[in-house]
CSV table of C-alpha atoms in Angstrom, one decimal:
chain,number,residue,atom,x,y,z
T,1021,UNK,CA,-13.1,-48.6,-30.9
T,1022,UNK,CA,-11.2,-48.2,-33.7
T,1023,UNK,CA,-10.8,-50.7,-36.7
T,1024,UNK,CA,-8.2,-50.1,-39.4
T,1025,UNK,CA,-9.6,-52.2,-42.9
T,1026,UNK,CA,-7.3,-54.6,-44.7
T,1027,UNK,CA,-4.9,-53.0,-46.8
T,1028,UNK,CA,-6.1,-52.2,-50.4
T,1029,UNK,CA,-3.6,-51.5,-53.3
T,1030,UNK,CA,-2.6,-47.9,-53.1
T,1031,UNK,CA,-3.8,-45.2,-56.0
T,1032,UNK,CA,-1.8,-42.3,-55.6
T,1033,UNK,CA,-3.5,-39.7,-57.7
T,1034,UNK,CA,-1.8,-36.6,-59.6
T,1035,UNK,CA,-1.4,-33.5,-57.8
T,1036,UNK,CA,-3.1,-31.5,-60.9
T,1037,UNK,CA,-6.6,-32.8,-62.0
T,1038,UNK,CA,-6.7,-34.6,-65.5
T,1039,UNK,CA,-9.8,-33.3,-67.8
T,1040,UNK,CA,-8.2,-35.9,-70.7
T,1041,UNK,CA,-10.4,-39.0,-70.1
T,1042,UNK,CA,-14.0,-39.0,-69.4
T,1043,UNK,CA,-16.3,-41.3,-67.6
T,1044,UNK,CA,-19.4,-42.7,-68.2
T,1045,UNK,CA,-22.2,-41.9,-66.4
T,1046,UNK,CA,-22.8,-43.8,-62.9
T,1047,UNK,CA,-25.9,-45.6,-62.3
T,1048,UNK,CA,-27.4,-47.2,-59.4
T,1049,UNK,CA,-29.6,-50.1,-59.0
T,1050,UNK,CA,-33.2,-49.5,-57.8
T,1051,UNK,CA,-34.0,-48.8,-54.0
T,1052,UNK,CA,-36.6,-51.9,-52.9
T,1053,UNK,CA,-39.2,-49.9,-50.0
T,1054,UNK,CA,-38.4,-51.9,-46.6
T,1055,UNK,CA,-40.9,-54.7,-45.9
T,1056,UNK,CA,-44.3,-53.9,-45.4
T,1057,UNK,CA,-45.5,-57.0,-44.0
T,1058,UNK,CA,-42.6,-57.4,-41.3
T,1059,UNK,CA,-44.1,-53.5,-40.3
T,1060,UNK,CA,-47.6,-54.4,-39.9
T,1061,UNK,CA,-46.0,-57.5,-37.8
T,1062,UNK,CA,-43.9,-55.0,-35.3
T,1063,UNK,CA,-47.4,-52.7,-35.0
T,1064,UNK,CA,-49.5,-55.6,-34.0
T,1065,UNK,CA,-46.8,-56.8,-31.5
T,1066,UNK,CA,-46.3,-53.1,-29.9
T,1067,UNK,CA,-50.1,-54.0,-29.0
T,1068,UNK,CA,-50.1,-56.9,-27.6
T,1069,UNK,CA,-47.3,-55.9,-25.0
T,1070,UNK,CA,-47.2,-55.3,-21.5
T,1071,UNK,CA,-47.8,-51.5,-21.6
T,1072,UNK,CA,-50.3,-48.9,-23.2
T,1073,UNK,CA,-50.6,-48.8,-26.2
T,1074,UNK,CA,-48.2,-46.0,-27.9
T,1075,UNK,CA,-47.2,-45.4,-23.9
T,1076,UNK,CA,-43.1,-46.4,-24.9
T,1077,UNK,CA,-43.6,-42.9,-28.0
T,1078,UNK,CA,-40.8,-42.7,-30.4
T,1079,UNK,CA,-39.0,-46.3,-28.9
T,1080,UNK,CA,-42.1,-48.0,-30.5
T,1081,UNK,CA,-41.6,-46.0,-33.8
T,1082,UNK,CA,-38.0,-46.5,-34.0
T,1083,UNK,CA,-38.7,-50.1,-33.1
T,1084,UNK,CA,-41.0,-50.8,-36.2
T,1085,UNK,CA,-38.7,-48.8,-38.2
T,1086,UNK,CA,-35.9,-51.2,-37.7
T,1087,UNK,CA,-38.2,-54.8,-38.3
T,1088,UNK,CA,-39.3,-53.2,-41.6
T,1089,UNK,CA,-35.5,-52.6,-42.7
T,1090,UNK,CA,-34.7,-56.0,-41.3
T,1091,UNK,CA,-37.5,-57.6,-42.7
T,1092,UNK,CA,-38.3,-59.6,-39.9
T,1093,UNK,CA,-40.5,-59.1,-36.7
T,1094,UNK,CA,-39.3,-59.4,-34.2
T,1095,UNK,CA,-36.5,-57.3,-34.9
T,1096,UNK,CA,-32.3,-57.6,-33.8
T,1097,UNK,CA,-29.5,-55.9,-32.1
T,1098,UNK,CA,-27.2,-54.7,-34.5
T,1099,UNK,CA,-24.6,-57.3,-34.5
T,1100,UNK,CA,-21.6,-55.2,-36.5
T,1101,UNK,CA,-22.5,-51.5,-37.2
T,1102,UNK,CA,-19.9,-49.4,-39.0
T,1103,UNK,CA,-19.4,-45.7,-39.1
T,1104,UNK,CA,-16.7,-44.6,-42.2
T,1105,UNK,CA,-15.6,-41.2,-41.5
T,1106,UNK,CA,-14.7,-39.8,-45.0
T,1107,UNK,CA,-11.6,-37.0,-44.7
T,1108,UNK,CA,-11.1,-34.4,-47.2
T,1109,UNK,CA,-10.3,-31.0,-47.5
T,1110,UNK,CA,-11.6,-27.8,-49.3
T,1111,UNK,CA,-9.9,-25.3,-51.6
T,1112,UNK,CA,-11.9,-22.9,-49.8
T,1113,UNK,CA,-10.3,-23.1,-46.5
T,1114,UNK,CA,-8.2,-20.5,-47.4
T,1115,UNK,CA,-10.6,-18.3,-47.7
T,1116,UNK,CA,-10.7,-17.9,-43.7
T,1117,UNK,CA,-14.5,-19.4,-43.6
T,1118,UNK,CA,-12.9,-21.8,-40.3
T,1119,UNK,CA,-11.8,-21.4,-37.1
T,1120,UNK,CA,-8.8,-24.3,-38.2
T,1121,UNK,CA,-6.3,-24.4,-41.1
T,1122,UNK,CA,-6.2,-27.3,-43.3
T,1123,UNK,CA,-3.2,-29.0,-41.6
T,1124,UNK,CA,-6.0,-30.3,-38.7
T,1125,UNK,CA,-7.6,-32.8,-41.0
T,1126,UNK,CA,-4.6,-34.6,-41.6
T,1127,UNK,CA,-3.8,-34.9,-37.8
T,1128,UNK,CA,-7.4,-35.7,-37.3
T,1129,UNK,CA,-7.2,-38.6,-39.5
T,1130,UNK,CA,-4.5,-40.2,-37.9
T,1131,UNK,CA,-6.3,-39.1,-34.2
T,1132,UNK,CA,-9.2,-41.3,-35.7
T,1133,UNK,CA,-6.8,-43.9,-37.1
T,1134,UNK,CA,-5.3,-44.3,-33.4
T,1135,UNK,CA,-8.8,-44.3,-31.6
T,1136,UNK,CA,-8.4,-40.5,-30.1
T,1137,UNK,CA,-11.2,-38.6,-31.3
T,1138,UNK,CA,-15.3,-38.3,-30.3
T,1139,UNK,CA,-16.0,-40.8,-32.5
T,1140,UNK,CA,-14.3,-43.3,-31.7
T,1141,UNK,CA,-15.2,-42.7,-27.8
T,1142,UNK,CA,-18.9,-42.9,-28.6
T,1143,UNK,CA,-18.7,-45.5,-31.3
T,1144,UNK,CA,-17.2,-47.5,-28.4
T,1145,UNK,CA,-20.1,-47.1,-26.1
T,1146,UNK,CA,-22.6,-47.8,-29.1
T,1147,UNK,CA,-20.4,-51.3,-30.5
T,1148,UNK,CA,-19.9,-50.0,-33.2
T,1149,UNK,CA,-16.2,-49.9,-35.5
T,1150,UNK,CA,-15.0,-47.0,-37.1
T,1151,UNK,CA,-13.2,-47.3,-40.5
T,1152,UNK,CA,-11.0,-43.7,-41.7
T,1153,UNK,CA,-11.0,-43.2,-45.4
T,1154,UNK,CA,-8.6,-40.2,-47.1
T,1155,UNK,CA,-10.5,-39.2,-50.3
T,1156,UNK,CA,-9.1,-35.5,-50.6
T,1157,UNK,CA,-6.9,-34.8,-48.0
T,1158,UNK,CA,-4.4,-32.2,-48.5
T,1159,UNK,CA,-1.5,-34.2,-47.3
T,1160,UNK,CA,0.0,-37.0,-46.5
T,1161,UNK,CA,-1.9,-40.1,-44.6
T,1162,UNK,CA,-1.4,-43.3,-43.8
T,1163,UNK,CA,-1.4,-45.5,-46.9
T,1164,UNK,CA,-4.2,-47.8,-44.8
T,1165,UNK,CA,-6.7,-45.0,-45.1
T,1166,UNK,CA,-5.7,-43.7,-48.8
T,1167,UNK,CA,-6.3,-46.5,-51.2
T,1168,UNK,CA,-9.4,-44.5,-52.7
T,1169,UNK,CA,-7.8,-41.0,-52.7
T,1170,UNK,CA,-8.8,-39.1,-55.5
T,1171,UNK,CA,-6.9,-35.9,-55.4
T,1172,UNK,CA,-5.3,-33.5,-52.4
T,1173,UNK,CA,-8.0,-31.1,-51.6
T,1174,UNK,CA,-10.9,-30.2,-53.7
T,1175,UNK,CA,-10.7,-26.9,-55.6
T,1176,UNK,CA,-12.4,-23.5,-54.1
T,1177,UNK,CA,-15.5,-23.8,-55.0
T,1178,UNK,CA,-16.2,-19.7,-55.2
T,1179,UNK,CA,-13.7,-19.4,-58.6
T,1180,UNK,CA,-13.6,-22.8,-60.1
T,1181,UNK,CA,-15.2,-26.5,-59.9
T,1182,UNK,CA,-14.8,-28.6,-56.9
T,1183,UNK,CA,-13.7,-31.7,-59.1
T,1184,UNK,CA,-13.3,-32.4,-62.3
T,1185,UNK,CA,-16.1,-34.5,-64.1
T,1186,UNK,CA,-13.6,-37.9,-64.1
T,1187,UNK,CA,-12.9,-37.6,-60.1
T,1188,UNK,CA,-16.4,-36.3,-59.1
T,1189,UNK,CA,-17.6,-40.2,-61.0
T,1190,UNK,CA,-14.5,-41.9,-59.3
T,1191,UNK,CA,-15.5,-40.0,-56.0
T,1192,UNK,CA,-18.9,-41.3,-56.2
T,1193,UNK,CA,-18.1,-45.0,-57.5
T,1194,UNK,CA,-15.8,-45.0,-54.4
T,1195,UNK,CA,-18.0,-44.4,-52.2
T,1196,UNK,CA,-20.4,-47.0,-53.6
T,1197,UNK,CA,-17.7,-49.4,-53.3
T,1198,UNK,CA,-16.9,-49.1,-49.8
T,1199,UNK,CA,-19.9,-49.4,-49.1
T,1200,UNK,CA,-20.1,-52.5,-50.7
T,1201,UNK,CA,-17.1,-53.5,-48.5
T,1202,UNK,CA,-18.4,-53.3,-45.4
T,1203,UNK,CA,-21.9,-54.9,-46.4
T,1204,UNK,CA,-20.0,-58.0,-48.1
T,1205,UNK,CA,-17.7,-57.7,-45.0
T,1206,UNK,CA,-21.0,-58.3,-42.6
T,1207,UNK,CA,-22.2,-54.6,-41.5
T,1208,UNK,CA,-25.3,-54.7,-40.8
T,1209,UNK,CA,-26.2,-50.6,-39.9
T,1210,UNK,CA,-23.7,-48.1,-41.8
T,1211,UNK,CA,-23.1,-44.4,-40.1
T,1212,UNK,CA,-21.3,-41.9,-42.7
T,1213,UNK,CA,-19.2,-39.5,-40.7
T,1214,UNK,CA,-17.3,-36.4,-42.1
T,1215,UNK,CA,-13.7,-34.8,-41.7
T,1216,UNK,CA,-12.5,-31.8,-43.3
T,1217,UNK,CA,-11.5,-28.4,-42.5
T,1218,UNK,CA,-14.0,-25.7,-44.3
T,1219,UNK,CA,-16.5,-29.0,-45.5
T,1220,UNK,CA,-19.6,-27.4,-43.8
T,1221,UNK,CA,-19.4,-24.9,-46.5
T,1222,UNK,CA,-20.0,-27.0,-50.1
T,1223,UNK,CA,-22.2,-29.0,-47.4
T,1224,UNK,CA,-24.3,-25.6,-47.3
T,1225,UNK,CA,-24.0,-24.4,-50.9
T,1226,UNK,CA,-25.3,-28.1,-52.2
T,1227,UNK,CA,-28.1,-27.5,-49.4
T,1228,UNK,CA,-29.2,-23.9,-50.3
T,1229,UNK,CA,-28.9,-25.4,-54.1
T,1230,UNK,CA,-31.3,-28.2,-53.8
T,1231,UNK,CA,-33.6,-26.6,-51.6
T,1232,UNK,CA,-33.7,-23.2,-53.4
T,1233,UNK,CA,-32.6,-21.2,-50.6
T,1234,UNK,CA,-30.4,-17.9,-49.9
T,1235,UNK,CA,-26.8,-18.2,-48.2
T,1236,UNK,CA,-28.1,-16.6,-45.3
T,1237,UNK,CA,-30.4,-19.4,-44.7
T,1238,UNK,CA,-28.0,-22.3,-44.4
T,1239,UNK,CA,-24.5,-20.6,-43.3
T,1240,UNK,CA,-23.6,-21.2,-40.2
T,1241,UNK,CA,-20.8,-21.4,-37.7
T,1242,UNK,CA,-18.9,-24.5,-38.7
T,1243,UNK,CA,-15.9,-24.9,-36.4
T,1244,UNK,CA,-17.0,-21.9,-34.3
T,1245,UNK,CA,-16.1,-18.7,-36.5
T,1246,UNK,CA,-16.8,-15.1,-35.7
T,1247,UNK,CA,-18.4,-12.5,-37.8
T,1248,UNK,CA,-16.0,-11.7,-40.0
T,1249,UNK,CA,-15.6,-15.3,-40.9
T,1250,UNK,CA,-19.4,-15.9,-41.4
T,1251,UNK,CA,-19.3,-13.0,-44.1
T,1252,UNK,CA,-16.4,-14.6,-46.2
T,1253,UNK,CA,-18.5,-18.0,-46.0
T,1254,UNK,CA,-21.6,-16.3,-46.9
T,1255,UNK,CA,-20.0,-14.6,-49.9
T,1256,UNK,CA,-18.2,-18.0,-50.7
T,1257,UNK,CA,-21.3,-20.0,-51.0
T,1258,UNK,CA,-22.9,-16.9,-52.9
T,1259,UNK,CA,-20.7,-17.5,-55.7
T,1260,UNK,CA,-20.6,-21.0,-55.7
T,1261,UNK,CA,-24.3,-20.8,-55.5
T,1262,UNK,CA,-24.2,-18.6,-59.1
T,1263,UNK,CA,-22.4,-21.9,-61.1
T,1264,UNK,CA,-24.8,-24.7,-59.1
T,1265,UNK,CA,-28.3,-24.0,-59.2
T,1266,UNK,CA,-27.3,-24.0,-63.5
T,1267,UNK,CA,-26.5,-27.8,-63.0
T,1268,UNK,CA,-29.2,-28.7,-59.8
T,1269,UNK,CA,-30.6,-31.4,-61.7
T,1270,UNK,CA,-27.6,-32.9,-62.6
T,1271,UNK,CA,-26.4,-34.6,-59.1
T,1272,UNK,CA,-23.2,-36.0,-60.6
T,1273,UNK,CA,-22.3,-32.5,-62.1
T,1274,UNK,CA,-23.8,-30.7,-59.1
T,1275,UNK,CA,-21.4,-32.9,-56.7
T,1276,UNK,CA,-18.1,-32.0,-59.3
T,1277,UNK,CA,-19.3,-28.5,-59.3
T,1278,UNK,CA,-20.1,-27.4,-55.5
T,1279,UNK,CA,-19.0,-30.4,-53.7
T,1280,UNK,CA,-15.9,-32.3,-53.2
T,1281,UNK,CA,-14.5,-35.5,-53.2
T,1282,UNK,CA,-15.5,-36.7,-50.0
T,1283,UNK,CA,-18.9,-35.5,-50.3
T,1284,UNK,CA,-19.4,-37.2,-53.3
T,1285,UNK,CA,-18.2,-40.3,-52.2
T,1286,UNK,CA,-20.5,-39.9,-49.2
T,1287,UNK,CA,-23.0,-39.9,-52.0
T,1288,UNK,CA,-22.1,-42.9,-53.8
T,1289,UNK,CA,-21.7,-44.5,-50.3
T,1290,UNK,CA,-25.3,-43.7,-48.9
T,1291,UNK,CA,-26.9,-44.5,-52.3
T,1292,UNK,CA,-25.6,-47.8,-52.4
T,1293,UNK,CA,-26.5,-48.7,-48.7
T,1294,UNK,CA,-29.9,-48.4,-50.3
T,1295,UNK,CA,-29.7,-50.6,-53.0
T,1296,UNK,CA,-28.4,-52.8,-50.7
T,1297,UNK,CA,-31.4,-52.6,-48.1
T,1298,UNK,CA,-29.1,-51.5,-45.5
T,1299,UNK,CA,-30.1,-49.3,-43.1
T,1300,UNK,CA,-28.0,-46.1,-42.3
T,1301,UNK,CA,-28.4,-43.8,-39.1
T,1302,UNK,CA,-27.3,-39.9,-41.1
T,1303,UNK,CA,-25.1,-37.3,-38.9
T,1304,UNK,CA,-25.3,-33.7,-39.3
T,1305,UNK,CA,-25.4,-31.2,-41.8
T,1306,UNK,CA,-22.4,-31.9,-44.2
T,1307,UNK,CA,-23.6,-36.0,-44.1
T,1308,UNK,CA,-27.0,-34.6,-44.5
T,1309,UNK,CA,-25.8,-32.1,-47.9
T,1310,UNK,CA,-24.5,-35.3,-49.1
T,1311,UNK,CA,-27.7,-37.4,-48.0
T,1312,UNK,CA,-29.7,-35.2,-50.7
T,1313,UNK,CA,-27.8,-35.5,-53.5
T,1314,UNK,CA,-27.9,-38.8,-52.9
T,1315,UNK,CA,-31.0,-39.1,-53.0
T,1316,UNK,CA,-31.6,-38.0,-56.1
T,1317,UNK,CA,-28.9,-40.2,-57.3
T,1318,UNK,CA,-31.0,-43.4,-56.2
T,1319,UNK,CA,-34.7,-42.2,-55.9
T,1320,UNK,CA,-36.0,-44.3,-52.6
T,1321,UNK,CA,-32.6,-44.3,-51.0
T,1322,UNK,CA,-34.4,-42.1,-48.0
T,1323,UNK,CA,-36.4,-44.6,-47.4
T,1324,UNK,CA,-33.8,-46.8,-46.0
T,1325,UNK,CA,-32.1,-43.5,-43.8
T,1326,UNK,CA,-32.5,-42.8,-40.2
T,1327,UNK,CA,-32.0,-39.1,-38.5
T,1328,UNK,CA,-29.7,-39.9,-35.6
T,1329,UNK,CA,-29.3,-36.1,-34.8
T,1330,UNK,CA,-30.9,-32.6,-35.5
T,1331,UNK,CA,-27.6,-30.2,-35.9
T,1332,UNK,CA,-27.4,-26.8,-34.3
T,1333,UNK,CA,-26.6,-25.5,-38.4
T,1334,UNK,CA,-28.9,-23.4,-39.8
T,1335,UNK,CA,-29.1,-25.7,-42.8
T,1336,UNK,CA,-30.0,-28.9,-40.9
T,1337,UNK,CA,-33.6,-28.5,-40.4
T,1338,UNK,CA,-34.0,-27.8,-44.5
T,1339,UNK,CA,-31.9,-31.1,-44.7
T,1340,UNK,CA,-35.0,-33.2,-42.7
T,1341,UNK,CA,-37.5,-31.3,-43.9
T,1342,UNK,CA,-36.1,-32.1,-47.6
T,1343,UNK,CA,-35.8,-35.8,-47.0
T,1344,UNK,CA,-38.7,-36.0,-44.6
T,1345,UNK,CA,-36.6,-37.3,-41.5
T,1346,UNK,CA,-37.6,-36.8,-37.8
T,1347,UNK,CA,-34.0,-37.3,-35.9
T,1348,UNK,CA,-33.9,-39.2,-32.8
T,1349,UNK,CA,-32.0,-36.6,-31.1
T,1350,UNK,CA,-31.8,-33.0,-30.5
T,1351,UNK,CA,-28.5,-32.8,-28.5
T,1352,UNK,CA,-27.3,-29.3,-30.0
T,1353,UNK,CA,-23.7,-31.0,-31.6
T,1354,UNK,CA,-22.1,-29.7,-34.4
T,1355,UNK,CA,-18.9,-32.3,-34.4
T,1356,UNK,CA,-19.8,-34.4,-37.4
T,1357,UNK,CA,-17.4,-37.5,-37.9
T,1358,UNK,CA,-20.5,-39.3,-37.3
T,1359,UNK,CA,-21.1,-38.5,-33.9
T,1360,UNK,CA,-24.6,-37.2,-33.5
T,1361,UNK,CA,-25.1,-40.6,-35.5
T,1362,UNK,CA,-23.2,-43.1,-33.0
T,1363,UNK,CA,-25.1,-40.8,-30.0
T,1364,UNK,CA,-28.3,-41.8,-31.6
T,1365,UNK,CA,-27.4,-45.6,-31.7
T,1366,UNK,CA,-28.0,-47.0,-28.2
T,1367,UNK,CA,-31.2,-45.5,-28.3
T,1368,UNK,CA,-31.8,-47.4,-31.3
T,1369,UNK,CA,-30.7,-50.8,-30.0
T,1370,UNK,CA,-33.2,-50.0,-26.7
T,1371,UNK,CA,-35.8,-49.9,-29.2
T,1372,UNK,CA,-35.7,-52.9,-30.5
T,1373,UNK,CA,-35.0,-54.7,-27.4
T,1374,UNK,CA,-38.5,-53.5,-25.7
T,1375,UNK,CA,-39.9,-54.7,-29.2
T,1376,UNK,CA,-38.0,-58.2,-29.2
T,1377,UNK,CA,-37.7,-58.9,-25.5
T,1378,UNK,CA,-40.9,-56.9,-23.8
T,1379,UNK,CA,-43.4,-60.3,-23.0
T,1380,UNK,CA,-46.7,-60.0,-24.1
T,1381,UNK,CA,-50.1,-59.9,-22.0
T,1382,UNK,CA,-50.4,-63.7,-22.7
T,1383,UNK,CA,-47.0,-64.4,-22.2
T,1384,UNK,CA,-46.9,-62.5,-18.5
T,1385,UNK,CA,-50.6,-63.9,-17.7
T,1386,UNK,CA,-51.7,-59.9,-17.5
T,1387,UNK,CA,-55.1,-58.8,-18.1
T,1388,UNK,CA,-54.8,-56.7,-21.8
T,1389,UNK,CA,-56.4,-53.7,-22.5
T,1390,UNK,CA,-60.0,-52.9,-22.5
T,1391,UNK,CA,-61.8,-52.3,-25.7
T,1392,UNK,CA,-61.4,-48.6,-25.8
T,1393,UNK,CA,-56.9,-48.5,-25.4
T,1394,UNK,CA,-57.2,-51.5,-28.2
T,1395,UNK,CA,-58.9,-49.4,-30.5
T,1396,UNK,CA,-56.7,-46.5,-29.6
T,1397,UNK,CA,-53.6,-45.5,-31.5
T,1398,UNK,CA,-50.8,-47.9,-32.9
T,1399,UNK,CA,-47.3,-46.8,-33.3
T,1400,UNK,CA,-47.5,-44.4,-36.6
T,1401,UNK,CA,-45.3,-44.4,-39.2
T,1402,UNK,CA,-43.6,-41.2,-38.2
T,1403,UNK,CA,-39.9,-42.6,-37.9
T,1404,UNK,CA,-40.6,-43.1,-41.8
């Protein structure tokens, strides 16, 4: 389903960036770890219920997982999970690294808006809402979705910065805003989702960056491009890849110089879902590029992430290998908006069902397990 937010005063930003007025450097709380006790509480239940012990594999790790992000044992159903897709386009585009021109993530944004695209279908079957947010569109939207626009389209990122240093912080501040939004509103589970014609390649460029890889590694085939295309990305993040690894330990300055607003955004929204012990299920790999970065923005954030999905992009697997994230599944997408995430959520909710509602051996008046399968393995700790 698809859920427009309450209409926000309107910034309508200058078509040419502004250098003239600085910002001061943004700074997040500190990330709390998840509760250890209400852990320990979902590993000792897992034992004591009607099956083998670790018989139910990931469910009972994904179970856990949620109780200790909950803090409480045993754990919920999601009452109100939101995915935000954040829109923006790419001066590189133009370039000819996608199968689409820039016009699509306009029209995509109002296909979201109106409850038409893969996101909304799937966030249907999973409960969840979906909320549309225009951060760098190059174009027109509806003024519902553009009240934290920062500019139309970020700059190429092969010849020149993706932001300035003022909207890469405003970027980032909104994105920790909204997702102060939807927590104060009552979400209880965010999903980050992504929209933007030629996105997957600053998604790549901050991966290869962080990760101290080669292009080659991380470029893949986006929005299905041929050959031709694939070299022209693969030079593309070459050069950006020249101005970022000089600024890889500066994450807001990494995010103005080889991301984009939307990315950045996706930053500041992720972090703060953190601080706010809030659990988040990640998408694929431009969700993921942003996942990193903010990571180092608020050190622990990971802590409180999910894997709903391994992407078929080259640079996914250095993504959960970075973060140390196992994905809950392995479906081959490549959409993004969010929907390898929203996939991932039903599986999710099943786990913590068999952890709340399973009985017990007491409860059901079953014989437990002998000495040897009670001493035998516990759920591990893997889904963390």
């Amino acid at each position: 389903m698809s859920t427009v937010p309450d209409p926000q005063p309107v910034h309508t930003p200058s078509a040419e960036p502004e250098d003239s007025t600085d910002r001061p450097g943004i700074e997040f709380g500190v990330v709390r770890p998840p509760d250890e006790q209400a852990h320990r509480q979902a590993v000792a239940r897992h034992d004591g219920l009607t099956k083998p012990a670790g018989s139910l594999g990931r469910l009972e790790e994904l179970g856990v997982w949620v109780a200790a992000r909950q803090g409480a044992c045993p754990p919920r159903p999601f009452d109100r999970p939101r995915v935000v897709v954040f829109a923006g386009d790419h001066g590189i585009a133009t370039n000819g690294v996608s199968a689409y021109p820039s016009e699509v993530t306009a029209q995509m944004v109002d296909n979201i808006l109106t409850g038409g695209a893969a996101v909304n279908a799937l966030a249907a079957n999973a409960g969840a809402g979906v909320r549309v947010v225009d951060m760098a569109v190059d174009g027109e939207t509806n003024r519902t979705v553009s009240a934290h626009k920062i500019r139309k389209s970020s700059g190429s990122l092969d010849v020149e910065d993706a932001l300035t240093a003022p909207q890469a912080h405003d970027a980032v501040a909104a994105g920790r805003a909204l997702a102060d939004e939807e927590i104060d509103s009552g979400a209880d589970l965010l999903i980050a989702g992504d929209m933007g014609i030629g996105n997957t390649t600053p998604a790549a460029t901050l991966i290869a960056a962080l990760t101290e890889n080669e292009p080659v590694a991380v470029v893949g085939r986006g929005t299905g491009i041929d050959d031709a295309a694939w070299m022209r990305k693969t030079a593309a993040i070459r050069d950006a890849l020249r101005r970022a690894r000089k600024v890889v330990d500066d994450p807001l300055t990494l995010l103005r110089t080889a991301g984009g607003a939307d990315i950045a955004a996706m930053a500041g929204f992720l972090a703060q879902a953190a601080v706010r012990r809030t659990p988040v299920l990640l998408d694929g790999v431009v969700v993921g590029s942003a996942a990193m970065v903010a990571e180092e923005l608020a050190p622990g954030a990971a802590q409180w992430w999910l894997a709903g999905h391994r992407s078929v992009e080259p640079g996914a697997p250095l993504v959960l290998e970075h973060l140390d994230l196992r994905p809950v599944l392995d479906l081959d997408m490549r959409l993004g908006e969010g929907s390898g995430a929203v996939s991932a959520l039903p599986v999710v909710n099943a786990a913590i069902r068999v952890l709340a509602e399973m009985a017990s051996f007491a409860e059901a008046g079953i014989a437990g397990p002998t000495a040897d399968e009670a001493a035998g393995a516990s759920p591990s700790d893997a889904a963390d």
